């Protein structure tokens, strides 16, 4: 149970599924995807309503939101060298609550914003100048 977190049913069954389905579609179309995922904050809502901060007598934290950074490349070799300013990078942060939009695209943000929120340095194997370009953008590509 080290790689699962409590997630609101609507967020999990609707918004996240749509994103995962879209990622599978990209992979089936000849792409490879690098995906990093994690959680942020504390306090989400489940089917019981209200806000829950912990489960199992405080042993499990209910996150406030869940995020992903997705790098999309055509299938190939030497992936780091193939990342350039045109590479599509999707960053999202989706609230962990029942009242949620089903279109995951509504929750896109820049990698920079996610770095500020999480304290992580994403895409750190890419050059600093390229990170500056890729991380300041908010993805506007198709979502399904
Ligand atoms: Mn970075």
Short mmCIF file of N, CA and C and ligand atoms in Angstrom, two decimals:
data_model
loop_
_atom_site.label_atom_id
_atom_site.label_comp_id
_atom_site.label_asym_id
_atom_site.label_seq_id
_atom_site.Cartn_x
_atom_site.Cartn_y
_atom_site.Cartn_z
N UNK A 1 0.83 -1.21 0.00
CA UNK A 1 0.00 0.00 0.00
C UNK A 1 0.87 1.26 0.00
N UNK A 2 2.07 1.18 -0.56
CA UNK A 2 2.92 2.36 -0.56
C UNK A 2 2.67 3.25 -1.77
N UNK A 3 1.92 2.73 -2.74
CA UNK A 3 1.72 3.54 -3.95
C UNK A 3 0.26 3.88 -4.21
N UNK A 4 -0.55 3.89 -3.15
CA UNK A 4 -1.95 4.30 -3.32
C UNK A 4 -2.29 5.35 -2.27
N UNK A 5 -3.28 6.18 -2.60
CA UNK A 5 -3.73 7.21 -1.66
C UNK A 5 -5.25 7.26 -1.69
N UNK A 6 -5.87 7.72 -0.58
CA UNK A 6 -7.33 7.86 -0.60
C UNK A 6 -7.75 8.98 -1.55
N UNK A 7 -8.65 8.64 -2.46
CA UNK A 7 -9.07 9.61 -3.48
C UNK A 7 -10.59 9.65 -3.54
N UNK A 8 -11.15 10.84 -3.70
CA UNK A 8 -12.61 10.98 -3.76
C UNK A 8 -13.14 10.18 -4.95
N UNK A 9 -14.25 9.48 -4.77
CA UNK A 9 -14.78 8.64 -5.84
C UNK A 9 -14.99 9.39 -7.16
N UNK A 10 -15.56 10.57 -7.10
CA UNK A 10 -15.82 11.31 -8.34
C UNK A 10 -14.53 11.70 -9.04
N UNK A 11 -13.54 12.12 -8.26
CA UNK A 11 -12.25 12.49 -8.84
C UNK A 11 -11.60 11.27 -9.48
N UNK A 12 -11.65 10.14 -8.77
CA UNK A 12 -10.99 8.92 -9.24
C UNK A 12 -11.69 8.31 -10.44
N UNK A 13 -13.02 8.22 -10.39
CA UNK A 13 -13.76 7.48 -11.42
C UNK A 13 -14.05 8.32 -12.66
N UNK A 14 -13.88 9.61 -12.53
CA UNK A 14 -14.27 10.49 -13.61
C UNK A 14 -13.05 11.21 -14.19
N UNK A 15 -12.52 12.15 -13.45
CA UNK A 15 -11.45 13.01 -13.96
C UNK A 15 -10.15 12.23 -14.20
N UNK A 16 -9.72 11.46 -13.22
CA UNK A 16 -8.46 10.71 -13.37
C UNK A 16 -8.57 9.63 -14.44
N UNK A 17 -9.70 8.96 -14.48
CA UNK A 17 -9.88 7.93 -15.50
C UNK A 17 -9.76 8.54 -16.88
N UNK A 18 -10.35 9.72 -17.06
CA UNK A 18 -10.29 10.38 -18.37
C UNK A 18 -8.84 10.70 -18.74
N UNK A 19 -8.07 11.15 -17.77
CA UNK A 19 -6.66 11.45 -18.04
C UNK A 19 -5.88 10.17 -18.36
N UNK A 20 -6.14 9.11 -17.60
CA UNK A 20 -5.44 7.85 -17.84
C UNK A 20 -5.82 7.26 -19.20
N UNK A 21 -7.09 7.39 -19.56
CA UNK A 21 -7.54 6.91 -20.86
C UNK A 21 -6.84 7.69 -21.98
N UNK A 22 -6.74 9.00 -21.77
CA UNK A 22 -6.07 9.84 -22.77
C UNK A 22 -4.59 9.46 -22.89
N UNK A 23 -3.94 9.20 -21.77
CA UNK A 23 -2.53 8.80 -21.81
C UNK A 23 -2.35 7.47 -22.54
N UNK A 24 -3.28 6.54 -22.32
CA UNK A 24 -3.20 5.26 -23.04
C UNK A 24 -3.36 5.47 -24.53
N UNK A 25 -4.24 6.39 -24.90
CA UNK A 25 -4.46 6.70 -26.31
C UNK A 25 -3.16 7.22 -26.94
N UNK A 26 -2.49 8.12 -26.23
CA UNK A 26 -1.22 8.66 -26.74
C UNK A 26 -0.19 7.55 -26.90
N UNK A 27 -0.14 6.65 -25.92
CA UNK A 27 0.82 5.55 -25.98
C UNK A 27 0.50 4.62 -27.15
N UNK A 28 -0.79 4.34 -27.35
CA UNK A 28 -1.19 3.47 -28.46
C UNK A 28 -0.89 4.10 -29.81
N UNK A 29 -0.82 5.43 -29.85
CA UNK A 29 -0.58 6.15 -31.11
C UNK A 29 0.91 6.29 -31.42
N UNK A 30 1.77 5.60 -30.68
CA UNK A 30 3.19 5.61 -31.01
C UNK A 30 4.03 6.54 -30.15
N UNK A 31 3.52 6.91 -29.01
CA UNK A 31 4.29 7.76 -28.09
C UNK A 31 4.74 6.96 -26.87
N UNK A 32 5.76 7.47 -26.22
CA UNK A 32 6.10 6.98 -24.89
C UNK A 32 5.95 8.13 -23.93
N UNK A 33 5.50 7.81 -22.71
CA UNK A 33 5.18 8.84 -21.74
C UNK A 33 5.99 8.64 -20.48
N UNK A 34 6.53 9.73 -20.00
CA UNK A 34 7.16 9.74 -18.68
C UNK A 34 6.19 10.42 -17.72
N UNK A 35 5.77 9.71 -16.68
CA UNK A 35 4.75 10.25 -15.78
C UNK A 35 5.27 10.24 -14.34
N UNK A 36 5.22 11.39 -13.72
CA UNK A 36 5.52 11.51 -12.29
C UNK A 36 4.23 11.94 -11.62
N UNK A 37 3.90 11.30 -10.49
CA UNK A 37 2.65 11.63 -9.81
C UNK A 37 2.89 11.77 -8.32
N UNK A 38 2.05 12.55 -7.69
CA UNK A 38 2.17 12.72 -6.24
C UNK A 38 0.96 13.40 -5.66
N UNK A 39 1.07 13.72 -4.38
CA UNK A 39 -0.05 14.33 -3.66
C UNK A 39 0.41 15.64 -3.04
N UNK A 40 -0.58 16.43 -2.65
CA UNK A 40 -0.30 17.73 -2.07
C UNK A 40 -1.33 18.04 -1.00
N UNK A 41 -0.89 18.63 0.08
CA UNK A 41 -1.80 19.13 1.11
C UNK A 41 -2.53 18.04 1.86
N UNK A 42 -3.50 18.46 2.62
CA UNK A 42 -4.25 17.52 3.46
C UNK A 42 -5.71 17.95 3.54
N UNK A 43 -6.62 16.98 3.35
CA UNK A 43 -8.05 17.23 3.48
C UNK A 43 -8.78 17.09 2.16
N UNK A 44 -9.54 16.01 2.01
CA UNK A 44 -10.32 15.78 0.81
C UNK A 44 -11.72 15.35 1.19
N UNK A 45 -12.62 15.32 0.20
CA UNK A 45 -13.99 14.91 0.49
C UNK A 45 -14.31 13.61 -0.23
N UNK A 46 -14.98 12.71 0.47
CA UNK A 46 -15.40 11.44 -0.11
C UNK A 46 -16.91 11.39 -0.25
N UNK A 47 -17.44 10.19 -0.46
CA UNK A 47 -18.87 10.05 -0.68
C UNK A 47 -19.69 10.33 0.59
N UNK A 48 -19.02 10.40 1.74
CA UNK A 48 -19.73 10.74 2.98
C UNK A 48 -19.92 12.24 3.15
N UNK A 49 -19.32 13.03 2.26
CA UNK A 49 -19.39 14.48 2.37
C UNK A 49 -18.40 15.00 3.40
N UNK A 50 -18.40 16.32 3.57
CA UNK A 50 -17.48 16.93 4.52
C UNK A 50 -16.04 16.81 4.07
N UNK A 51 -15.13 17.24 4.90
CA UNK A 51 -13.71 17.15 4.59
C UNK A 51 -13.04 16.19 5.57
N UNK A 52 -12.30 15.25 5.03
CA UNK A 52 -11.60 14.27 5.86
C UNK A 52 -10.10 14.50 5.75
N UNK A 53 -9.44 14.61 6.88
CA UNK A 53 -8.00 14.87 6.86
C UNK A 53 -7.17 13.61 7.02
N UNK A 54 -7.69 12.64 7.76
CA UNK A 54 -6.96 11.38 7.91
C UNK A 54 -7.94 10.21 7.94
N UNK A 55 -7.41 9.01 7.70
CA UNK A 55 -8.17 7.76 7.81
C UNK A 55 -7.37 6.83 8.72
N UNK A 56 -8.01 5.72 9.10
CA UNK A 56 -7.33 4.68 9.90
C UNK A 56 -6.70 5.27 11.16
N UNK A 57 -7.49 6.02 11.91
CA UNK A 57 -7.04 6.60 13.19
C UNK A 57 -5.78 7.43 13.03
N UNK A 58 -5.76 8.21 11.96
CA UNK A 58 -4.66 9.15 11.77
C UNK A 58 -3.45 8.58 11.07
N UNK A 59 -3.52 7.30 10.69
CA UNK A 59 -2.33 6.68 10.08
C UNK A 59 -2.19 6.99 8.58
N UNK A 60 -3.33 7.35 7.96
CA UNK A 60 -3.30 7.63 6.51
C UNK A 60 -3.79 9.06 6.28
N UNK A 61 -2.97 9.86 5.61
CA UNK A 61 -3.35 11.24 5.29
C UNK A 61 -4.20 11.26 4.02
N UNK A 62 -5.29 12.02 4.06
CA UNK A 62 -6.10 12.24 2.86
C UNK A 62 -5.59 13.52 2.20
N UNK A 63 -5.03 13.42 0.98
CA UNK A 63 -4.45 14.61 0.36
C UNK A 63 -5.51 15.60 -0.12
N UNK A 64 -5.11 16.85 -0.22
CA UNK A 64 -6.00 17.90 -0.72
C UNK A 64 -6.11 17.84 -2.24
N UNK A 65 -5.02 17.45 -2.89
CA UNK A 65 -5.04 17.33 -4.35
C UNK A 65 -4.01 16.31 -4.80
N UNK A 66 -4.15 15.89 -6.05
CA UNK A 66 -3.21 14.95 -6.66
C UNK A 66 -2.69 15.58 -7.94
N UNK A 67 -1.41 15.34 -8.24
CA UNK A 67 -0.83 15.99 -9.41
C UNK A 67 -0.06 14.99 -10.26
N UNK A 68 0.17 15.41 -11.50
CA UNK A 68 0.99 14.62 -12.41
C UNK A 68 1.77 15.55 -13.32
N UNK A 69 2.95 15.11 -13.70
CA UNK A 69 3.70 15.75 -14.78
C UNK A 69 3.94 14.67 -15.83
N UNK A 70 3.55 14.96 -17.06
CA UNK A 70 3.61 13.96 -18.13
C UNK A 70 4.42 14.53 -19.30
N UNK A 71 5.47 13.84 -19.66
CA UNK A 71 6.29 14.22 -20.82
C UNK A 71 5.98 13.23 -21.94
N UNK A 72 5.67 13.74 -23.11
CA UNK A 72 5.24 12.89 -24.22
C UNK A 72 6.25 12.98 -25.35
N UNK A 73 6.77 11.82 -25.74
CA UNK A 73 7.74 11.74 -26.83
C UNK A 73 7.33 10.65 -27.80
N UNK A 74 7.61 10.83 -29.09
CA UNK A 74 7.42 9.70 -30.00
C UNK A 74 8.34 8.57 -29.56
N UNK A 75 7.93 7.32 -29.76
CA UNK A 75 8.76 6.19 -29.38
C UNK A 75 10.12 6.29 -30.05
N UNK A 76 11.19 6.09 -29.31
CA UNK A 76 12.54 6.18 -29.86
C UNK A 76 13.58 5.96 -28.79
N UNK A 77 14.83 6.28 -29.11
CA UNK A 77 15.92 6.09 -28.16
C UNK A 77 16.48 7.44 -27.71
N UNK A 78 17.40 7.38 -26.77
CA UNK A 78 18.07 8.60 -26.27
C UNK A 78 17.07 9.70 -25.94
N UNK A 79 16.13 9.36 -25.08
CA UNK A 79 14.97 10.23 -24.86
C UNK A 79 15.35 11.63 -24.40
N UNK A 80 16.28 11.73 -23.48
CA UNK A 80 16.63 13.06 -22.95
C UNK A 80 17.08 13.98 -24.08
N UNK A 81 17.87 13.41 -25.01
CA UNK A 81 18.39 14.23 -26.10
C UNK A 81 17.29 14.64 -27.08
N UNK A 82 16.18 13.92 -27.07
CA UNK A 82 15.11 14.24 -28.02
C UNK A 82 14.13 15.27 -27.46
N UNK A 83 14.24 15.58 -26.19
CA UNK A 83 13.35 16.59 -25.62
C UNK A 83 13.81 17.96 -26.09
N UNK A 84 12.90 18.72 -26.70
CA UNK A 84 13.24 20.07 -27.14
C UNK A 84 12.10 21.02 -26.79
N UNK A 85 12.19 22.25 -27.27
CA UNK A 85 11.20 23.26 -26.87
C UNK A 85 9.80 22.93 -27.39
N UNK A 86 9.72 22.00 -28.34
CA UNK A 86 8.41 21.61 -28.87
C UNK A 86 7.80 20.40 -28.17
N UNK A 87 8.53 19.82 -27.23
CA UNK A 87 8.03 18.63 -26.54
C UNK A 87 6.80 18.98 -25.70
N UNK A 88 5.77 18.15 -25.82
CA UNK A 88 4.56 18.40 -25.02
C UNK A 88 4.76 17.91 -23.59
N UNK A 89 4.51 18.81 -22.67
CA UNK A 89 4.58 18.48 -21.24
C UNK A 89 3.26 18.90 -20.62
N UNK A 90 2.59 17.96 -19.97
CA UNK A 90 1.32 18.26 -19.32
C UNK A 90 1.54 18.23 -17.81
N UNK A 91 1.17 19.30 -17.13
CA UNK A 91 1.18 19.31 -15.66
C UNK A 91 -0.26 19.56 -15.20
N UNK A 92 -0.70 18.76 -14.24
CA UNK A 92 -2.05 18.95 -13.72
C UNK A 92 -2.05 18.80 -12.20
N UNK A 93 -3.00 19.50 -11.60
CA UNK A 93 -3.24 19.36 -10.15
C UNK A 93 -4.76 19.30 -9.98
N UNK A 94 -5.23 18.14 -9.56
CA UNK A 94 -6.68 17.90 -9.50
C UNK A 94 -7.13 17.82 -8.04
N UNK A 95 -8.14 18.63 -7.66
CA UNK A 95 -8.62 18.60 -6.27
C UNK A 95 -9.15 17.22 -5.89
N UNK A 96 -8.94 16.83 -4.65
CA UNK A 96 -9.40 15.54 -4.15
C UNK A 96 -10.76 15.73 -3.47
N UNK A 97 -11.75 16.07 -4.28
CA UNK A 97 -13.07 16.32 -3.71
C UNK A 97 -14.15 15.82 -4.65
N UNK A 98 -15.34 15.70 -4.12
CA UNK A 98 -16.45 15.16 -4.88
C UNK A 98 -16.95 16.12 -5.96
N UNK A 99 -16.99 17.42 -5.63
CA UNK A 99 -17.45 18.40 -6.63
C UNK A 99 -16.27 18.72 -7.53
N UNK A 100 -16.26 18.09 -8.70
CA UNK A 100 -15.09 18.20 -9.57
C UNK A 100 -15.53 18.14 -11.02
N UNK A 101 -14.82 18.87 -11.88
CA UNK A 101 -15.12 18.84 -13.31
C UNK A 101 -14.55 17.57 -13.91
N UNK A 102 -15.29 16.98 -14.84
CA UNK A 102 -14.79 15.73 -15.41
C UNK A 102 -13.69 15.94 -16.43
N UNK A 103 -13.59 17.15 -17.00
CA UNK A 103 -12.53 17.42 -17.97
C UNK A 103 -11.23 17.75 -17.24
N UNK A 104 -10.29 16.81 -17.27
CA UNK A 104 -9.03 17.02 -16.56
C UNK A 104 -8.27 18.24 -17.08
N UNK A 105 -8.53 18.61 -18.33
CA UNK A 105 -7.84 19.75 -18.94
C UNK A 105 -8.06 21.05 -18.19
N UNK A 106 -9.16 21.13 -17.47
CA UNK A 106 -9.47 22.33 -16.67
C UNK A 106 -8.47 22.52 -15.54
N UNK A 107 -7.72 21.47 -15.21
CA UNK A 107 -6.85 21.53 -14.05
C UNK A 107 -5.37 21.60 -14.42
N UNK A 108 -5.10 21.97 -15.67
CA UNK A 108 -3.71 22.11 -16.08
C UNK A 108 -3.07 23.37 -15.47
N UNK A 109 -1.80 23.27 -15.20
CA UNK A 109 -1.04 24.42 -14.72
C UNK A 109 0.37 24.29 -15.27
N UNK A 110 1.22 25.27 -15.03
CA UNK A 110 2.60 25.16 -15.52
C UNK A 110 3.41 24.29 -14.56
N UNK A 111 4.47 23.69 -15.09
CA UNK A 111 5.37 22.92 -14.23
C UNK A 111 5.97 23.85 -13.17
N UNK A 112 6.24 25.09 -13.56
CA UNK A 112 6.77 26.06 -12.59
C UNK A 112 5.86 26.20 -11.38
N UNK A 113 4.55 26.33 -11.65
CA UNK A 113 3.60 26.46 -10.54
C UNK A 113 3.64 25.22 -9.64
N UNK A 114 3.71 24.05 -10.30
CA UNK A 114 3.74 22.81 -9.52
C UNK A 114 5.05 22.66 -8.75
N UNK A 115 6.13 23.14 -9.33
CA UNK A 115 7.41 23.12 -8.61
C UNK A 115 7.33 24.01 -7.37
N UNK A 116 6.70 25.19 -7.51
CA UNK A 116 6.57 26.09 -6.35
C UNK A 116 5.73 25.43 -5.26
N UNK A 117 4.66 24.74 -5.66
CA UNK A 117 3.75 24.13 -4.68
C UNK A 117 4.36 22.91 -3.99
N UNK A 118 5.12 22.12 -4.75
CA UNK A 118 5.62 20.86 -4.20
C UNK A 118 7.04 20.96 -3.66
N UNK A 119 7.80 21.92 -4.15
CA UNK A 119 9.21 22.00 -3.78
C UNK A 119 10.10 21.08 -4.59
N UNK A 120 9.52 20.36 -5.55
CA UNK A 120 10.33 19.48 -6.39
C UNK A 120 10.86 20.24 -7.60
N UNK A 121 11.97 19.73 -8.15
CA UNK A 121 12.49 20.25 -9.42
C UNK A 121 12.24 19.19 -10.48
N UNK A 122 11.16 19.36 -11.24
CA UNK A 122 10.84 18.40 -12.30
C UNK A 122 11.73 18.63 -13.51
N UNK A 123 11.84 17.62 -14.35
CA UNK A 123 12.62 17.68 -15.59
C UNK A 123 14.08 18.09 -15.32
N UNK A 124 14.59 17.68 -14.16
CA UNK A 124 15.90 18.16 -13.74
C UNK A 124 17.05 17.59 -14.58
N UNK A 125 16.78 16.55 -15.39
CA UNK A 125 17.82 16.02 -16.27
C UNK A 125 17.89 16.78 -17.60
N UNK A 126 16.97 17.73 -17.77
CA UNK A 126 16.96 18.54 -18.99
C UNK A 126 17.72 19.83 -18.69
N UNK A 127 18.33 20.43 -19.70
CA UNK A 127 19.14 21.64 -19.46
C UNK A 127 18.29 22.75 -18.83
N UNK A 128 18.95 23.62 -18.10
CA UNK A 128 18.25 24.70 -17.40
C UNK A 128 17.49 25.60 -18.38
N UNK A 129 18.10 25.89 -19.52
CA UNK A 129 17.44 26.78 -20.48
C UNK A 129 16.19 26.12 -21.06
N UNK A 130 16.27 24.82 -21.30
CA UNK A 130 15.10 24.11 -21.82
C UNK A 130 14.02 23.97 -20.74
N UNK A 131 14.45 23.73 -19.51
CA UNK A 131 13.47 23.69 -18.41
C UNK A 131 12.72 25.00 -18.34
N UNK A 132 13.42 26.12 -18.50
CA UNK A 132 12.76 27.43 -18.43
C UNK A 132 11.65 27.52 -19.47
N UNK A 133 11.91 27.03 -20.67
CA UNK A 133 10.89 27.11 -21.72
C UNK A 133 9.74 26.15 -21.44
N UNK A 134 10.07 24.91 -21.15
CA UNK A 134 9.02 23.89 -21.00
C UNK A 134 8.19 24.11 -19.74
N UNK A 135 8.81 24.62 -18.70
CA UNK A 135 8.14 24.68 -17.40
C UNK A 135 7.28 25.92 -17.20
N UNK A 136 7.46 26.91 -18.08
CA UNK A 136 6.65 28.13 -17.93
C UNK A 136 5.32 28.04 -18.66
N UNK A 137 5.18 27.02 -19.52
CA UNK A 137 3.96 26.90 -20.33
C UNK A 137 2.88 26.10 -19.62
N UNK A 138 1.63 26.43 -19.95
CA UNK A 138 0.50 25.59 -19.54
C UNK A 138 0.02 24.88 -20.80
N UNK A 139 -0.04 23.57 -20.75
CA UNK A 139 -0.44 22.79 -21.93
C UNK A 139 -1.83 23.21 -22.41
N UNK A 140 -1.95 23.35 -23.74
CA UNK A 140 -3.25 23.71 -24.32
C UNK A 140 -3.68 22.69 -25.38
N UNK A 141 -3.06 21.53 -25.36
CA UNK A 141 -3.35 20.51 -26.36
C UNK A 141 -4.69 19.82 -26.12
N UNK A 142 -5.02 18.91 -27.01
CA UNK A 142 -6.27 18.16 -26.89
C UNK A 142 -6.31 17.40 -25.57
N UNK A 143 -7.52 17.06 -25.13
CA UNK A 143 -7.64 16.38 -23.83
C UNK A 143 -8.38 15.05 -23.93
N UNK A 144 -8.69 14.61 -25.14
CA UNK A 144 -9.35 13.32 -25.28
C UNK A 144 -9.09 12.72 -26.64
MN1 LIG B 1 12.56 21.89 -13.20
#
